[in-house]
JSON list of C-alpha atoms in Angstrom, two decimals:
[
{"chain": "P", "resi": 1, "resn": "MET", "atom": "CA", "xyz": [123.79, 107.42, 91.76]},
{"chain": "P", "resi": 2, "resn": "THR", "atom": "CA", "xyz": [120.45, 107.65, 92.22]},
{"chain": "P", "resi": 3, "resn": "ASP", "atom": "CA", "xyz": [118.49, 110.33, 93.09]},
{"chain": "P", "resi": 4, "resn": "GLU", "atom": "CA", "xyz": [115.66, 108.81, 95.44]},
{"chain": "P", "resi": 5, "resn": "LEU", "atom": "CA", "xyz": [115.98, 108.75, 98.45]},
{"chain": "P", "resi": 6, "resn": "GLN", "atom": "CA", "xyz": [113.47, 106.39, 100.15]},
{"chain": "P", "resi": 7, "resn": "GLN", "atom": "CA", "xyz": [112.50, 108.29, 103.07]},
{"chain": "P", "resi": 8, "resn": "GLY", "atom": "CA", "xyz": [110.33, 105.73, 105.01]},
{"chain": "P", "resi": 9, "resn": "ILE", "atom": "CA", "xyz": [106.73, 104.68, 106.55]},
{"chain": "P", "resi": 10, "resn": "ILE", "atom": "CA", "xyz": [104.89, 106.50, 108.52]},
{"chain": "P", "resi": 11, "resn": "ARG", "atom": "CA", "xyz": [101.86, 105.07, 110.42]},
{"chain": "P", "resi": 12, "resn": "ILE", "atom": "CA", "xyz": [99.12, 106.65, 112.07]},
{"chain": "P", "resi": 13, "resn": "SER", "atom": "CA", "xyz": [98.30, 104.70, 115.03]},
{"chain": "P", "resi": 14, "resn": "ASP", "atom": "CA", "xyz": [94.89, 103.99, 115.68]},
{"chain": "P", "resi": 15, "resn": "ASP", "atom": "CA", "xyz": [93.93, 105.82, 118.52]},
{"chain": "P", "resi": 16, "resn": "VAL", "atom": "CA", "xyz": [95.25, 108.93, 116.59]},
{"chain": "P", "resi": 17, "resn": "VAL", "atom": "CA", "xyz": [92.40, 108.75, 114.12]},
{"chain": "P", "resi": 18, "resn": "ALA", "atom": "CA", "xyz": [90.19, 107.77, 116.60]},
{"chain": "P", "resi": 19, "resn": "THR", "atom": "CA", "xyz": [90.75, 110.96, 118.86]},
{"chain": "P", "resi": 20, "resn": "ILE", "atom": "CA", "xyz": [90.32, 112.96, 115.51]},
{"chain": "P", "resi": 21, "resn": "ALA", "atom": "CA", "xyz": [86.52, 111.26, 114.63]},
{"chain": "P", "resi": 22, "resn": "GLY", "atom": "CA", "xyz": [86.05, 111.81, 117.79]},
{"chain": "P", "resi": 23, "resn": "LEU", "atom": "CA", "xyz": [86.74, 115.60, 118.52]},
{"chain": "P", "resi": 24, "resn": "ALA", "atom": "CA", "xyz": [84.76, 116.48, 115.07]},
{"chain": "P", "resi": 25, "resn": "ALA", "atom": "CA", "xyz": [81.97, 114.76, 116.53]},
{"chain": "P", "resi": 26, "resn": "LEU", "atom": "CA", "xyz": [81.62, 116.43, 118.80]},
{"chain": "P", "resi": 27, "resn": "GLU", "atom": "CA", "xyz": [82.04, 119.65, 117.08]},
{"chain": "P", "resi": 28, "resn": "THR", "atom": "CA", "xyz": [79.02, 118.81, 114.85]},
{"chain": "P", "resi": 29, "resn": "PRO", "atom": "CA", "xyz": [75.75, 120.73, 115.42]},
{"chain": "P", "resi": 30, "resn": "GLY", "atom": "CA", "xyz": [73.44, 118.31, 117.14]},
{"chain": "P", "resi": 31, "resn": "VAL", "atom": "CA", "xyz": [75.64, 115.86, 118.84]},
{"chain": "P", "resi": 32, "resn": "ALA", "atom": "CA", "xyz": [74.77, 116.23, 122.30]},
{"chain": "P", "resi": 33, "resn": "ALA", "atom": "CA", "xyz": [77.57, 113.72, 123.72]},
{"chain": "P", "resi": 34, "resn": "MET", "atom": "CA", "xyz": [79.32, 110.14, 122.58]},
{"chain": "P", "resi": 35, "resn": "SER", "atom": "CA", "xyz": [77.85, 107.17, 123.71]},
{"chain": "P", "resi": 36, "resn": "GLY", "atom": "CA", "xyz": [79.78, 104.64, 125.71]},
{"chain": "P", "resi": 37, "resn": "GLY", "atom": "CA", "xyz": [77.42, 102.04, 124.25]},
{"chain": "P", "resi": 38, "resn": "ILE", "atom": "CA", "xyz": [75.59, 99.90, 126.45]},
{"chain": "P", "resi": 39, "resn": "SER", "atom": "CA", "xyz": [78.08, 97.87, 128.95]},
{"chain": "P", "resi": 40, "resn": "GLU", "atom": "CA", "xyz": [79.03, 101.30, 129.95]},
{"chain": "P", "resi": 41, "resn": "GLY", "atom": "CA", "xyz": [75.83, 102.46, 131.09]},
{"chain": "P", "resi": 42, "resn": "LEU", "atom": "CA", "xyz": [74.34, 106.37, 130.12]},
{"chain": "P", "resi": 43, "resn": "ALA", "atom": "CA", "xyz": [76.17, 108.09, 127.55]},
{"chain": "P", "resi": 44, "resn": "LYS", "atom": "CA", "xyz": [78.75, 111.16, 128.72]},
{"chain": "P", "resi": 45, "resn": "ARG", "atom": "CA", "xyz": [79.26, 113.84, 127.44]},
{"chain": "P", "resi": 46, "resn": "LEU", "atom": "CA", "xyz": [83.41, 113.48, 126.93]},
{"chain": "P", "resi": 47, "resn": "SER", "atom": "CA", "xyz": [86.55, 116.11, 126.51]},
{"chain": "P", "resi": 48, "resn": "GLY", "atom": "CA", "xyz": [89.02, 115.94, 124.73]},
{"chain": "P", "resi": 49, "resn": "ARG", "atom": "CA", "xyz": [91.06, 112.79, 126.72]},
{"chain": "P", "resi": 50, "resn": "ASN", "atom": "CA", "xyz": [88.12, 110.81, 126.11]},
{"chain": "P", "resi": 51, "resn": "ALA", "atom": "CA", "xyz": [87.15, 111.74, 123.04]},
{"chain": "P", "resi": 52, "resn": "GLN", "atom": "CA", "xyz": [87.76, 107.75, 121.68]},
{"chain": "P", "resi": 53, "resn": "LYS", "atom": "CA", "xyz": [84.09, 106.65, 123.81]},
{"chain": "P", "resi": 54, "resn": "GLY", "atom": "CA", "xyz": [81.92, 105.76, 120.97]},
{"chain": "P", "resi": 55, "resn": "VAL", "atom": "CA", "xyz": [84.63, 105.64, 118.52]},
{"chain": "P", "resi": 56, "resn": "SER", "atom": "CA", "xyz": [85.83, 102.45, 116.48]},
{"chain": "P", "resi": 57, "resn": "VAL", "atom": "CA", "xyz": [88.42, 102.82, 113.75]},
{"chain": "P", "resi": 58, "resn": "GLU", "atom": "CA", "xyz": [90.00, 100.10, 111.51]},
{"chain": "P", "resi": 59, "resn": "VAL", "atom": "CA", "xyz": [93.10, 101.71, 109.65]},
{"chain": "P", "resi": 60, "resn": "GLY", "atom": "CA", "xyz": [95.01, 100.28, 107.39]},
{"chain": "P", "resi": 61, "resn": "GLN", "atom": "CA", "xyz": [97.80, 102.32, 104.85]},
{"chain": "P", "resi": 62, "resn": "VAL", "atom": "CA", "xyz": [95.97, 104.52, 102.54]},
{"chain": "P", "resi": 63, "resn": "GLU", "atom": "CA", "xyz": [92.70, 103.72, 104.42]},
{"chain": "P", "resi": 64, "resn": "ALA", "atom": "CA", "xyz": [90.52, 104.17, 106.90]},
{"chain": "P", "resi": 65, "resn": "ALA", "atom": "CA", "xyz": [86.68, 103.32, 108.31]},
{"chain": "P", "resi": 66, "resn": "ILE", "atom": "CA", "xyz": [84.81, 104.77, 110.71]},
{"chain": "P", "resi": 67, "resn": "ASP", "atom": "CA", "xyz": [82.14, 103.70, 113.53]},
{"chain": "P", "resi": 68, "resn": "LEU", "atom": "CA", "xyz": [80.56, 106.46, 115.85]},
{"chain": "P", "resi": 69, "resn": "ARG", "atom": "CA", "xyz": [77.77, 106.01, 118.55]},
{"chain": "P", "resi": 70, "resn": "ILE", "atom": "CA", "xyz": [76.45, 109.77, 119.13]},
{"chain": "P", "resi": 71, "resn": "VAL", "atom": "CA", "xyz": [73.65, 110.88, 121.55]},
{"chain": "P", "resi": 72, "resn": "VAL", "atom": "CA", "xyz": [71.24, 113.63, 119.32]},
{"chain": "P", "resi": 73, "resn": "GLN", "atom": "CA", "xyz": [70.08, 116.62, 121.01]},
{"chain": "P", "resi": 74, "resn": "TYR", "atom": "CA", "xyz": [66.06, 116.36, 120.82]},
{"chain": "P", "resi": 75, "resn": "GLY", "atom": "CA", "xyz": [64.26, 118.42, 118.11]},
{"chain": "P", "resi": 76, "resn": "ILE", "atom": "CA", "xyz": [66.92, 118.17, 115.80]},
{"chain": "P", "resi": 77, "resn": "PRO", "atom": "CA", "xyz": [66.57, 115.73, 112.52]},
{"chain": "P", "resi": 78, "resn": "ILE", "atom": "CA", "xyz": [68.97, 112.39, 113.21]},
{"chain": "P", "resi": 79, "resn": "GLN", "atom": "CA", "xyz": [69.24, 112.51, 109.01]},
{"chain": "P", "resi": 80, "resn": "GLU", "atom": "CA", "xyz": [70.60, 116.00, 109.24]},
{"chain": "P", "resi": 81, "resn": "VAL", "atom": "CA", "xyz": [73.05, 115.59, 112.17]},
{"chain": "P", "resi": 82, "resn": "GLY", "atom": "CA", "xyz": [73.97, 111.85, 110.78]},
{"chain": "P", "resi": 83, "resn": "ARG", "atom": "CA", "xyz": [74.72, 113.92, 107.56]},
{"chain": "P", "resi": 84, "resn": "ARG", "atom": "CA", "xyz": [77.06, 116.68, 108.69]},
{"chain": "P", "resi": 85, "resn": "LEU", "atom": "CA", "xyz": [78.56, 113.93, 110.98]},
{"chain": "P", "resi": 86, "resn": "GLN", "atom": "CA", "xyz": [79.92, 111.87, 108.94]},
{"chain": "P", "resi": 87, "resn": "GLU", "atom": "CA", "xyz": [81.30, 114.71, 106.54]},
{"chain": "P", "resi": 88, "resn": "ASN", "atom": "CA", "xyz": [82.75, 116.90, 109.39]},
{"chain": "P", "resi": 89, "resn": "VAL", "atom": "CA", "xyz": [84.70, 113.76, 110.88]},
{"chain": "P", "resi": 90, "resn": "ARG", "atom": "CA", "xyz": [85.40, 112.30, 106.95]},
{"chain": "P", "resi": 91, "resn": "GLU", "atom": "CA", "xyz": [86.83, 115.76, 106.47]},
{"chain": "P", "resi": 92, "resn": "ALA", "atom": "CA", "xyz": [88.72, 116.60, 109.47]},
{"chain": "P", "resi": 93, "resn": "VAL", "atom": "CA", "xyz": [90.43, 112.52, 109.40]},
{"chain": "P", "resi": 94, "resn": "GLN", "atom": "CA", "xyz": [91.52, 113.02, 105.87]},
{"chain": "P", "resi": 95, "resn": "ASN", "atom": "CA", "xyz": [92.72, 116.48, 106.51]},
{"chain": "P", "resi": 96, "resn": "MET", "atom": "CA", "xyz": [95.26, 115.48, 109.18]},
{"chain": "P", "resi": 97, "resn": "THR", "atom": "CA", "xyz": [96.36, 112.27, 107.54]},
{"chain": "P", "resi": 98, "resn": "GLY", "atom": "CA", "xyz": [95.77, 112.11, 104.58]},
{"chain": "P", "resi": 99, "resn": "LEU", "atom": "CA", "xyz": [93.77, 108.76, 104.93]},
{"chain": "P", "resi": 100, "resn": "ASN", "atom": "CA", "xyz": [91.26, 108.07, 102.44]},
{"chain": "P", "resi": 101, "resn": "VAL", "atom": "CA", "xyz": [88.20, 107.42, 104.82]},
{"chain": "P", "resi": 102, "resn": "VAL", "atom": "CA", "xyz": [86.00, 104.75, 102.87]},
{"chain": "P", "resi": 103, "resn": "GLU", "atom": "CA", "xyz": [83.16, 104.32, 105.73]},
{"chain": "P", "resi": 104, "resn": "VAL", "atom": "CA", "xyz": [81.68, 106.69, 108.29]},
{"chain": "P", "resi": 105, "resn": "ASN", "atom": "CA", "xyz": [79.03, 105.04, 110.96]},
{"chain": "P", "resi": 106, "resn": "VAL", "atom": "CA", "xyz": [77.16, 106.41, 112.67]},
{"chain": "P", "resi": 107, "resn": "LYS", "atom": "CA", "xyz": [74.72, 104.27, 115.16]},
{"chain": "P", "resi": 108, "resn": "VAL", "atom": "CA", "xyz": [72.54, 106.84, 117.40]},
{"chain": "P", "resi": 109, "resn": "GLU", "atom": "CA", "xyz": [71.78, 105.82, 120.29]},
{"chain": "P", "resi": 110, "resn": "GLY", "atom": "CA", "xyz": [69.92, 108.38, 122.70]},
{"chain": "P", "resi": 111, "resn": "VAL", "atom": "CA", "xyz": [68.15, 111.40, 122.31]},
{"chain": "P", "resi": 112, "resn": "ALA", "atom": "CA", "xyz": [69.24, 114.08, 125.19]},
{"chain": "P", "resi": 113, "resn": "PHE", "atom": "CA", "xyz": [66.62, 116.34, 126.20]},
{"chain": "P", "resi": 114, "resn": "LYS", "atom": "CA", "xyz": [67.83, 120.02, 127.60]},
{"chain": "P", "resi": 115, "resn": "ASP", "atom": "CA", "xyz": [67.60, 119.92, 131.37]},
{"chain": "P", "resi": 116, "resn": "GLU", "atom": "CA", "xyz": [64.46, 120.98, 132.49]},
{"chain": "P", "resi": 117, "resn": "GLU", "atom": "CA", "xyz": [65.02, 123.92, 135.03]},
{"chain": "P", "resi": 118, "resn": "THR", "atom": "CA", "xyz": [63.40, 123.13, 138.38]},
{"chain": "P", "resi": 119, "resn": "THR", "atom": "CA", "xyz": [61.76, 125.93, 140.05]},
{"chain": "P", "resi": 120, "resn": "GLU", "atom": "CA", "xyz": [62.31, 126.15, 143.40]},
{"chain": "P", "resi": 121, "resn": "GLU", "atom": "CA", "xyz": [59.75, 126.87, 146.03]},
{"chain": "P", "resi": 122, "resn": "PRO", "atom": "CA", "xyz": [60.71, 129.88, 148.40]},
{"chain": "P", "resi": 123, "resn": "ASN", "atom": "CA", "xyz": [61.23, 128.95, 151.90]},
{"chain": "P", "resi": 124, "resn": "ARG", "atom": "CA", "xyz": [58.10, 129.17, 153.79]},
{"chain": "P", "resi": 125, "resn": "VAL", "atom": "CA", "xyz": [60.15, 130.20, 156.80]},
{"chain": "P", "resi": 126, "resn": "LYS", "atom": "CA", "xyz": [63.23, 132.77, 157.86]}
]
């Protein structure tokens, strides 16, 4: 009798990795939103359910490669945001899945400006 037991295979779906990467990206300072791409129109801020927007992944048995499309906040150095984003996504995916993240590619597709406060003109009549 052998002490080794075959435990089976654990597979992590692409959607799971994409969701983890998307949530980690949205938590990164300087990332205003994920971009759905040119075909989906303007970039929108996304919540957990749609965290896969702007994220493409390729998942193997032990490795993953991730592509992100983002919109950055105006005034924050894009290089810093990109590097921080790569680190956060790599760490989140590796910690939660055990997969070795070999690439995190970032494509900046836009810049978000703070909403300008509109000053309302007072009513002329009461």
